[in-house]
Short mmCIF file of C-alpha atoms and ligand atoms in Angstrom, two decimals:
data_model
loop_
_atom_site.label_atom_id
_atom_site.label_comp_id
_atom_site.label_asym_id
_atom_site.label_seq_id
_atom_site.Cartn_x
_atom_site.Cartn_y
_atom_site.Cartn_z
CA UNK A 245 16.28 -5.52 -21.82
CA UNK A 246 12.75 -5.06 -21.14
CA UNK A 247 10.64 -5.06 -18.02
CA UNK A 248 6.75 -4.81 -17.72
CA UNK A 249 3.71 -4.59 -15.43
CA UNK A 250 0.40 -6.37 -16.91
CA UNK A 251 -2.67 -6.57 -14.45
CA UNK A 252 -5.94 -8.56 -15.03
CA UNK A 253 -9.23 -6.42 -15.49
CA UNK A 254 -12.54 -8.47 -15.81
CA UNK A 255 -11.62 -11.16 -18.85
CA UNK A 256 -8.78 -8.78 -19.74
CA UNK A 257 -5.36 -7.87 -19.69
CA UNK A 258 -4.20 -4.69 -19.43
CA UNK A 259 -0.92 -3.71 -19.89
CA UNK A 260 0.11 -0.96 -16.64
CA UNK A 261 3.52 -0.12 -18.39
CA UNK A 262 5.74 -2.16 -21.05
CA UNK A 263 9.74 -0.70 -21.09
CA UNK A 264 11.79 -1.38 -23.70
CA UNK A 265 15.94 -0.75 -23.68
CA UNK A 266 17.11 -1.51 -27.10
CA UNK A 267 20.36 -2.78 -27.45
CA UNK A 268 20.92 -1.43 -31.13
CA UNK A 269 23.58 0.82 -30.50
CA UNK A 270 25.41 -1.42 -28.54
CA UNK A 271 25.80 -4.01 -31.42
CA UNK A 272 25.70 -1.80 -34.49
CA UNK A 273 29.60 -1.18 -34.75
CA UNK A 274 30.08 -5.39 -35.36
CA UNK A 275 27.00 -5.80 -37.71
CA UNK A 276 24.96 -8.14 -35.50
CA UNK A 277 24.23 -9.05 -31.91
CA UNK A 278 27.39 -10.31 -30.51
CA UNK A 279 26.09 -12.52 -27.36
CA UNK A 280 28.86 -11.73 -24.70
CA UNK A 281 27.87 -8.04 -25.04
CA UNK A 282 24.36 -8.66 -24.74
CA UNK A 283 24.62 -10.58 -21.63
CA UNK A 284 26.35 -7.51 -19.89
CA UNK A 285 24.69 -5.18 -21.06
CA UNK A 286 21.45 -7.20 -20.02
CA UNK A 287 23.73 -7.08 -16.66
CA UNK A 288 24.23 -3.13 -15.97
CA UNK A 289 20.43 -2.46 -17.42
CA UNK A 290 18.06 -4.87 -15.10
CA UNK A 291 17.22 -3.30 -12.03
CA UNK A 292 16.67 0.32 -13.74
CA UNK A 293 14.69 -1.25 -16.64
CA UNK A 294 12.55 -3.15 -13.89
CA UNK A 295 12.44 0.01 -11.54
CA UNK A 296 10.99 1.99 -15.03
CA UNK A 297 8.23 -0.59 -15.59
CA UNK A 298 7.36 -0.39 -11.66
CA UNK A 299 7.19 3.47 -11.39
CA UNK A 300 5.75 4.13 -15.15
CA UNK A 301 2.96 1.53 -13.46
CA UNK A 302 2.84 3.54 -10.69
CA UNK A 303 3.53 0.54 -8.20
CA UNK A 304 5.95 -0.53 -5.09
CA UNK A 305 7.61 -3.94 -6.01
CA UNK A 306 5.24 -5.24 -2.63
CA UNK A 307 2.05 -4.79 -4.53
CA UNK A 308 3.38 -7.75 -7.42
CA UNK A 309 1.50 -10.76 -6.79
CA UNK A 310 3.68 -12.87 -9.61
CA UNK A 311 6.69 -12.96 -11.77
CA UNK A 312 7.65 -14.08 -15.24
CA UNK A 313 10.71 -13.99 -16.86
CA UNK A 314 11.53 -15.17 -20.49
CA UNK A 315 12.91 -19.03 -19.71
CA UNK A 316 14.39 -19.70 -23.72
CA UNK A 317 14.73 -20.30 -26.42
CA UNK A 318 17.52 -17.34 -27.35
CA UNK A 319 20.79 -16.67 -26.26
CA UNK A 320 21.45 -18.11 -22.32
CA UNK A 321 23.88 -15.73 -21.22
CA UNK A 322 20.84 -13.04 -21.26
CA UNK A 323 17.98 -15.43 -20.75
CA UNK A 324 20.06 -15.93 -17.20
CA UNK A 325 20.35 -12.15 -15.98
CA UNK A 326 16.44 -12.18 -16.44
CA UNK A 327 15.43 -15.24 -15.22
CA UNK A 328 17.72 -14.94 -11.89
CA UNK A 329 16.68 -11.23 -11.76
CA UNK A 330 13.21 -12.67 -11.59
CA UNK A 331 13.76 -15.70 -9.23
CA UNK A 332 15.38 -13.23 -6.30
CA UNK A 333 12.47 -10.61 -6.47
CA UNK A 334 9.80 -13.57 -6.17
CA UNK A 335 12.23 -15.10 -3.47
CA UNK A 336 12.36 -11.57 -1.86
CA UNK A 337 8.19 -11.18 -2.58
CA UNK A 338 7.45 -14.54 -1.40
CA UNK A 339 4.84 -14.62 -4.74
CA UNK A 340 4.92 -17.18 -7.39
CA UNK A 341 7.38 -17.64 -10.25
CA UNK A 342 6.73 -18.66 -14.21
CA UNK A 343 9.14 -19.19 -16.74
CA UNK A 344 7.92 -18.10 -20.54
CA UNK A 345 8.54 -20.00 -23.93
CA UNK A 346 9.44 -16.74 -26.20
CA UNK A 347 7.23 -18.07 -28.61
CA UNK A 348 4.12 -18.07 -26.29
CA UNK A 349 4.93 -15.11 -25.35
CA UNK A 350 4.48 -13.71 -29.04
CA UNK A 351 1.45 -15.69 -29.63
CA UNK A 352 -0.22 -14.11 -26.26
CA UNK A 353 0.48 -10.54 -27.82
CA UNK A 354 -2.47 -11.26 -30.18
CA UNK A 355 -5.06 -11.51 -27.39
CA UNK A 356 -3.31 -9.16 -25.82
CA UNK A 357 -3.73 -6.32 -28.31
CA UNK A 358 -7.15 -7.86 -29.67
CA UNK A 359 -8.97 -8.81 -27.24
CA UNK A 360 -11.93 -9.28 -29.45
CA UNK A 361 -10.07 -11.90 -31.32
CA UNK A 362 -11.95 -14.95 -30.86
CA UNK A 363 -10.47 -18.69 -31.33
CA UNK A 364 -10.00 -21.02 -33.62
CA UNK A 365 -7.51 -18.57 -35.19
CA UNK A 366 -4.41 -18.99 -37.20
CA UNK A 367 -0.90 -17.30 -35.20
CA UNK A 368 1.57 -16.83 -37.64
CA UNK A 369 4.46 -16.11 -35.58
CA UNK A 370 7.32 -14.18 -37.73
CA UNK A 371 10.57 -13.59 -35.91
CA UNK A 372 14.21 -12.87 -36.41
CA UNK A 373 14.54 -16.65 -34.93
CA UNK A 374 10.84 -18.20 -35.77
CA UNK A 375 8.63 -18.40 -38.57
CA UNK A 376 5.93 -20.71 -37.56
CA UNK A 377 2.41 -21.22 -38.23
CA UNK A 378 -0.23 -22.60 -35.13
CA UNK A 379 -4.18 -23.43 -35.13
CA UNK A 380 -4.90 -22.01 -31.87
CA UNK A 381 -8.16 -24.24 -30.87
CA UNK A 382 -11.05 -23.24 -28.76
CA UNK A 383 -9.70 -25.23 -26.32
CA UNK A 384 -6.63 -23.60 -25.98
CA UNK A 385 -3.52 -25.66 -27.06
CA UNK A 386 -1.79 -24.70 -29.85
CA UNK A 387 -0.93 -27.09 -32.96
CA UNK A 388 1.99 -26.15 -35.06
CA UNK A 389 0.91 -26.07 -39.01
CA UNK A 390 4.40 -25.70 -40.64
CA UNK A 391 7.75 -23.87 -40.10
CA UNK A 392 10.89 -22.65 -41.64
CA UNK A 393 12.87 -25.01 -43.28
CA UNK A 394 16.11 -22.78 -42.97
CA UNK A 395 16.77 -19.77 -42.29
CA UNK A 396 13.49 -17.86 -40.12
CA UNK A 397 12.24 -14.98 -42.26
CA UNK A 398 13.07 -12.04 -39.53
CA UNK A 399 16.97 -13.47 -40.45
CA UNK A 400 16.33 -13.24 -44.05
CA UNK A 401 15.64 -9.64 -43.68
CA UNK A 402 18.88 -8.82 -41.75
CA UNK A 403 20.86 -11.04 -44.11
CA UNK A 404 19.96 -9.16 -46.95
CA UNK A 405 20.25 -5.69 -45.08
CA UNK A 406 23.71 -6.48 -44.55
CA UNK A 407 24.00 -7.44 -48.21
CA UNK A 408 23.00 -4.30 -49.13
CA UNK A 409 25.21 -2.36 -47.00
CA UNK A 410 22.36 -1.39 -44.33
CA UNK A 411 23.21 -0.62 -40.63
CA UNK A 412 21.87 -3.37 -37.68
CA UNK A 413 18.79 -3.93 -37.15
CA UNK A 414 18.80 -4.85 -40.76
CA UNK A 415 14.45 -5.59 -41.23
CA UNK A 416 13.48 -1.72 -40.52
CA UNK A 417 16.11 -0.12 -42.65
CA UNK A 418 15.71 -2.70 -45.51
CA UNK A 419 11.55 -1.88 -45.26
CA UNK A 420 12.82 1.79 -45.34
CA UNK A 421 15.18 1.68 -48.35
CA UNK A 422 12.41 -0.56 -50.00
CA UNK A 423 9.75 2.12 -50.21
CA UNK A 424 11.68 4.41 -52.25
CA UNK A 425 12.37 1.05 -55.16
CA UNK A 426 10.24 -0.61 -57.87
CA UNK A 427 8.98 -4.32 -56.88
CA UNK A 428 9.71 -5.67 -60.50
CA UNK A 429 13.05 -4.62 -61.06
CA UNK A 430 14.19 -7.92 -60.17
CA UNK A 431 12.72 -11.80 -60.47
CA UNK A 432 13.42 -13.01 -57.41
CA UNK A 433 12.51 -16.81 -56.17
CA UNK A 434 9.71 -16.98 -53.90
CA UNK A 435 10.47 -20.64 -52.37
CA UNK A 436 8.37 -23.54 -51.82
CA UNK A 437 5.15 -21.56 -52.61
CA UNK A 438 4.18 -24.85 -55.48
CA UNK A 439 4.99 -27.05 -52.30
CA UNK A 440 1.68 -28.40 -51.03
CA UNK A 441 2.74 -28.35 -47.81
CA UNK A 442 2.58 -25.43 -44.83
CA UNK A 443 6.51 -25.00 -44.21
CA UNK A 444 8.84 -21.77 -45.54
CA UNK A 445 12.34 -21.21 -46.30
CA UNK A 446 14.05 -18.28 -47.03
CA UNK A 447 17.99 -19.26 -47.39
CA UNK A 448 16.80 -19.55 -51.47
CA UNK A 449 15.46 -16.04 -51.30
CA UNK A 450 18.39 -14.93 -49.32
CA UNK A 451 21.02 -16.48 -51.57
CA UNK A 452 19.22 -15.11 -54.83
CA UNK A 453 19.90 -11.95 -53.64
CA UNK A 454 23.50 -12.56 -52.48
CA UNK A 455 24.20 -13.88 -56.07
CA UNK A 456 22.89 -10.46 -58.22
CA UNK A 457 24.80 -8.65 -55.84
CA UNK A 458 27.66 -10.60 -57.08
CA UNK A 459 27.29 -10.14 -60.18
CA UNK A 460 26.63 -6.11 -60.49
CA UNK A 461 29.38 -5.31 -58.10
CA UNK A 462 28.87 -2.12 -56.21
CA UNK A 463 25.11 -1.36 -56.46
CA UNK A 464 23.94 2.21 -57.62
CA UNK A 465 21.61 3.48 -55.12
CA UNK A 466 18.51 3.14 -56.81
CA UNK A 467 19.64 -0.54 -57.66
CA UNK A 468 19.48 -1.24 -53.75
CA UNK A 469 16.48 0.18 -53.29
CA UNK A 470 14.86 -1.79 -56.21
CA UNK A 471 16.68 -5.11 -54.38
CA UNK A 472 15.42 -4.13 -50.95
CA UNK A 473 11.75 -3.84 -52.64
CA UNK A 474 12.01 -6.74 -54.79
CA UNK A 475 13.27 -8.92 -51.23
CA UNK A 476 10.77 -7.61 -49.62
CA UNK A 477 7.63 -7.82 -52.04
CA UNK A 478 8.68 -11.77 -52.45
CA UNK A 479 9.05 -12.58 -48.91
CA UNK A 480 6.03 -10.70 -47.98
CA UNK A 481 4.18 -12.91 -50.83
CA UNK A 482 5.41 -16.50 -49.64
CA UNK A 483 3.79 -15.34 -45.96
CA UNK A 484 0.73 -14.11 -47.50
CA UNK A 485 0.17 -17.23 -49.55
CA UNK A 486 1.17 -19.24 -47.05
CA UNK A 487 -1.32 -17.76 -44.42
CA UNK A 488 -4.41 -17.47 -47.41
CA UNK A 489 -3.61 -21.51 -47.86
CA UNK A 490 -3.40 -22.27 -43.64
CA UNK A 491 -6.50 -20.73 -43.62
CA UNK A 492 -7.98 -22.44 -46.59
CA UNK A 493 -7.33 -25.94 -45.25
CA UNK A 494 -7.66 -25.18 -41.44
CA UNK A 495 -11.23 -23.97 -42.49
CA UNK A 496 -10.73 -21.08 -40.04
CA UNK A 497 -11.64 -17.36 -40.96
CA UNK A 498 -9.11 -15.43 -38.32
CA UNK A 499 -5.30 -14.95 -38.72
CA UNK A 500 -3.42 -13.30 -36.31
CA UNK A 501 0.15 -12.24 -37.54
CA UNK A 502 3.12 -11.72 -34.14
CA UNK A 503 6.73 -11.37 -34.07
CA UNK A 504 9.12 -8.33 -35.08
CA UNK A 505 8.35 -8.74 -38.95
CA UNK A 506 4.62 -8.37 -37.96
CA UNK A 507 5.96 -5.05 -37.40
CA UNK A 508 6.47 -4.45 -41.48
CA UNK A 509 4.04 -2.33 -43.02
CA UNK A 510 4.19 -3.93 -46.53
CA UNK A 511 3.30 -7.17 -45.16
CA UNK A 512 0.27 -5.39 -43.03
CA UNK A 513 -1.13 -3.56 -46.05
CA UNK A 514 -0.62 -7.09 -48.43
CA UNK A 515 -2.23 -9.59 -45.54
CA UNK A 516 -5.71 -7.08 -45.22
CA UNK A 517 -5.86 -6.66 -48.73
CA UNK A 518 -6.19 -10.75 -48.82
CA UNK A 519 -8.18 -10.32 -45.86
CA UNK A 520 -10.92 -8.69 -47.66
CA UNK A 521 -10.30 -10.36 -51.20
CA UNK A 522 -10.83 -13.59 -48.95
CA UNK A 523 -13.01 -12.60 -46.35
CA UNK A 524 -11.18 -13.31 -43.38
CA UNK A 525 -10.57 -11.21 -40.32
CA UNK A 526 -7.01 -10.15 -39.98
CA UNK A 527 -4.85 -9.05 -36.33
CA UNK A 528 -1.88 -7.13 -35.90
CA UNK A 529 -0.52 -6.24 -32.30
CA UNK A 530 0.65 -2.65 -32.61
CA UNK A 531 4.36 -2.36 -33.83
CA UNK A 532 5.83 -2.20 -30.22
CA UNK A 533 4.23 -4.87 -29.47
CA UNK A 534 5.38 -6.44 -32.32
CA UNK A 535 8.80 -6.49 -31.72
CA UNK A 536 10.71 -8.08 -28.53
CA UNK A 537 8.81 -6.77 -25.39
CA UNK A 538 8.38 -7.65 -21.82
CA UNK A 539 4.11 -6.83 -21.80
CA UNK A 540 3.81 -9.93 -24.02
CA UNK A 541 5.85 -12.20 -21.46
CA UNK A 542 3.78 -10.69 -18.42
CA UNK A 543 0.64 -11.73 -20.03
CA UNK A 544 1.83 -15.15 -21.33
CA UNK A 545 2.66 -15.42 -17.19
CA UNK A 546 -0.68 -14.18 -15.64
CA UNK A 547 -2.08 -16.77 -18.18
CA UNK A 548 -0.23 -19.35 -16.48
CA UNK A 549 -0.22 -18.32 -13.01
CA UNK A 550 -4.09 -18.21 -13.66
CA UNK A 551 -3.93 -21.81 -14.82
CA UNK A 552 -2.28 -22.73 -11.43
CA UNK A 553 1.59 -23.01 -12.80
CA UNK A 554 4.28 -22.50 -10.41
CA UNK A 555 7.85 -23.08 -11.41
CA UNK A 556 10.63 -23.73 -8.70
CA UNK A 557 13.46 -21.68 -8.56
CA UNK A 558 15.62 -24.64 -9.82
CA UNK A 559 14.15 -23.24 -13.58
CA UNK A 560 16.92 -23.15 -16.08
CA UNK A 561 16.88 -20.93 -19.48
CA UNK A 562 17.28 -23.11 -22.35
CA UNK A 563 18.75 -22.22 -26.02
CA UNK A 564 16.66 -24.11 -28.31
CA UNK A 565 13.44 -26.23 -28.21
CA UNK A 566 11.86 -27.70 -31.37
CA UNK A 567 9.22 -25.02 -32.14
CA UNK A 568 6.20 -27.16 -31.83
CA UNK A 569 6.63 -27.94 -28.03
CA UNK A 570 5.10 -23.99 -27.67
CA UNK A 571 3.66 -24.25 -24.84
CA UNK A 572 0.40 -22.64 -24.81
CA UNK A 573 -0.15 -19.71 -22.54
CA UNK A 574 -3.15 -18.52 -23.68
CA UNK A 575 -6.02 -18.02 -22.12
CA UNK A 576 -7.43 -21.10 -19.90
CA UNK A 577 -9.81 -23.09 -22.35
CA UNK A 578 -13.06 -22.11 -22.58
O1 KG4 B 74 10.42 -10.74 -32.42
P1 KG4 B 74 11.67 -9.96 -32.60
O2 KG4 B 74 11.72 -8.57 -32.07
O3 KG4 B 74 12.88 -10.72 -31.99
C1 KG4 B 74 13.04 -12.11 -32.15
O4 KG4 B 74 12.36 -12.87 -31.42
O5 KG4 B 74 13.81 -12.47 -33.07
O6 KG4 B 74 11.98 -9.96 -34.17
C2 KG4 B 74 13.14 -9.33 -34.66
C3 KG4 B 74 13.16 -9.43 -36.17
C4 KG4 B 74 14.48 -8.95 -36.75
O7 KG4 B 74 14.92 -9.89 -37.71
C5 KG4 B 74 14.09 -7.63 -37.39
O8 KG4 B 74 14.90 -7.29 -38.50
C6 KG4 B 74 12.67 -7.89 -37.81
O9 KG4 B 74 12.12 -8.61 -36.72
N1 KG4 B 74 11.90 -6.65 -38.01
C7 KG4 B 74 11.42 -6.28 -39.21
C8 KG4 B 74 10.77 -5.03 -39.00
N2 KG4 B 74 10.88 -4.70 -37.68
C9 KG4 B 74 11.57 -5.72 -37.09
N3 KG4 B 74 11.49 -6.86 -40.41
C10 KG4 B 74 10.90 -6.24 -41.44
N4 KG4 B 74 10.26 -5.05 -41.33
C11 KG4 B 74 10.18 -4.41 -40.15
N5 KG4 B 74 9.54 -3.23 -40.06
ZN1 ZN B 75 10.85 -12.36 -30.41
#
């Protein structure tokens, strides 16, 4: 659950406070996010998370002049403790009410954290559900590039954490374990990177790995951490190549890089070292902004309550929506 106060300074947004409740250790004992228990625990954590963000902001609720609350895609039975959590205090604050694509929301994090990032730019959004790339225009809306084929890459790196016997969240203990192994241990597929095209996919990748640990059996432990590092250093390679080639044929010299994998520090160092090899200007939100947060969806909000969007309190949450209908909730166009 997370909960956040954004206010608009001059062209800027600053962020007043950003709260984030995890949920790890709520879902570690079965392995993965078991929906049911994220819904209620969603449930018993709303009002203190939002009191947090209101108090660490140093605010009444009165003094809000707008809401937004995360409308999909994800999992509904959480989606709907936020979104009606959001519709009663805009009913109760008689202020306007927005309901955020979770995608937008990541791609507003770059302008968020940057704000000298200046469109056209490239948003490579890399999630545990997404792994898309968009030409954000001068203009604004966004055009989607190419996506995952399969499985997104954030889900690749849990996957394989699991594989290797690595507690949930799997992507930040794999990136651990990978630091201490050697990148060439193992020859490992790096899929669709000969495909002319701009999509991923990362089930190959995944299954690669599923079949070696097949056939060793019970891994020594510098074995996993070679596997870890050899996962990693491939799918860190298709995004990089995939980005350098985006870029290439989009004729555009900025990339900005959003979503919880943005949060890996391989990928970070390997993206400015093409950055400078290529001479293109590389952005990173900072690691918590990375990851799920609430500061991301305020500011994806102001940008459409600024653009005169109002949404009724009839607003649904939704599960899935085909990744290019992103809305944009940038910035109005200039
Ligand atoms: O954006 P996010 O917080 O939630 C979704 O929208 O899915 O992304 C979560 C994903 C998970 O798959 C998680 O394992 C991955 O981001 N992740 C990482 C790292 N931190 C989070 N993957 C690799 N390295 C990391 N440091
Ligand atoms: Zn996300």
């Amino acid at each position: 659950m997370a909960a956040a106060v954004v206010r608009a300074v001059g062209g800027r947004i600053e962020i007043a406070s950003s709260v984030v409740q995890g949920q790890a250790a709520v879902h570690r004992p079965y392995g993965g996010v078991v929906p049911e228990l994220a819904a209620r625990d969603h449930v018993s954590s709303v009002s203190a998370v939002v009191g947090r963000a209101l108090s660490e902001a140093g605010l009444e609720a009165g003094a809000l002049e707008g809401i937004a609350a995360t409308a999909g895609p994800g999992l509904v039975g959480s989606l709907l403790v936020g979104l009606s959590f959001g519709k009663a205090l805009a009913w109760r604050l008689s202020v306007p009410l927005v309901g955020v694509h979770h995608l937008a929301g990541h791609l507003a994090s770059a302008e968020l954290a940057d704000p000298r990032l200046a469109r056209p730019y490239l948003g490579l959004v890399i999630s545990g559900g997404h792994t898309a790339l968009y030409r954000i225009g001068k203009a604004g809306p966004v055009g989607l590039l190419g996506e995952t084929r399969d499985d997104a890459v954030g889900e690749a790196f849990d996957k394989v954490a699991k594989l290797l016997g690595l507690p949930y969240p799997g992507g930040p203990a794999l990136s651990e374990l990978a630091r201490a192994g050697r990148d060439d241990a193992f020859s490992l597929p790096r899929p669709l990177l000969s495909d002319p095209g701009l999509d991923f996919s990362f089930s190959g990748l995944k299954t690669a790995v599923a079949l070696e640990v097949e056939r060793r059996g019970p891994l020594a432990a510098a074995e996993r951490a070679d596997l870890a590092a050899c996962f990693e250093a491939a799918a860190v390679d298709v995004l990089v190549a995939r980005a350098r080639r985006a870029l290439e044929r989009e004729g555009v010299g900025r990339l900005a890089v959003v979503g919880g994998v943005a949060a890996n520090a391989r990928l970070r160092r390997e993206i400015a070292r093409a950055a400078r090899t290529d001479g293109f200007e590389a952005s990173f939100p900072p690691p918590e902004l990375c990851t799920d947060n609430a500061a991301m969806i305020a500011a994806a909000g102001l940008h459409l309550l600024a653009r005169g969007e109002r949404h009724g309190l009839a607003l649904n949450s939704f599960s899935r929506v085909p990744v290019g209908e992103a809305p944009w909730a940038g910035p109005a166009p200039e």
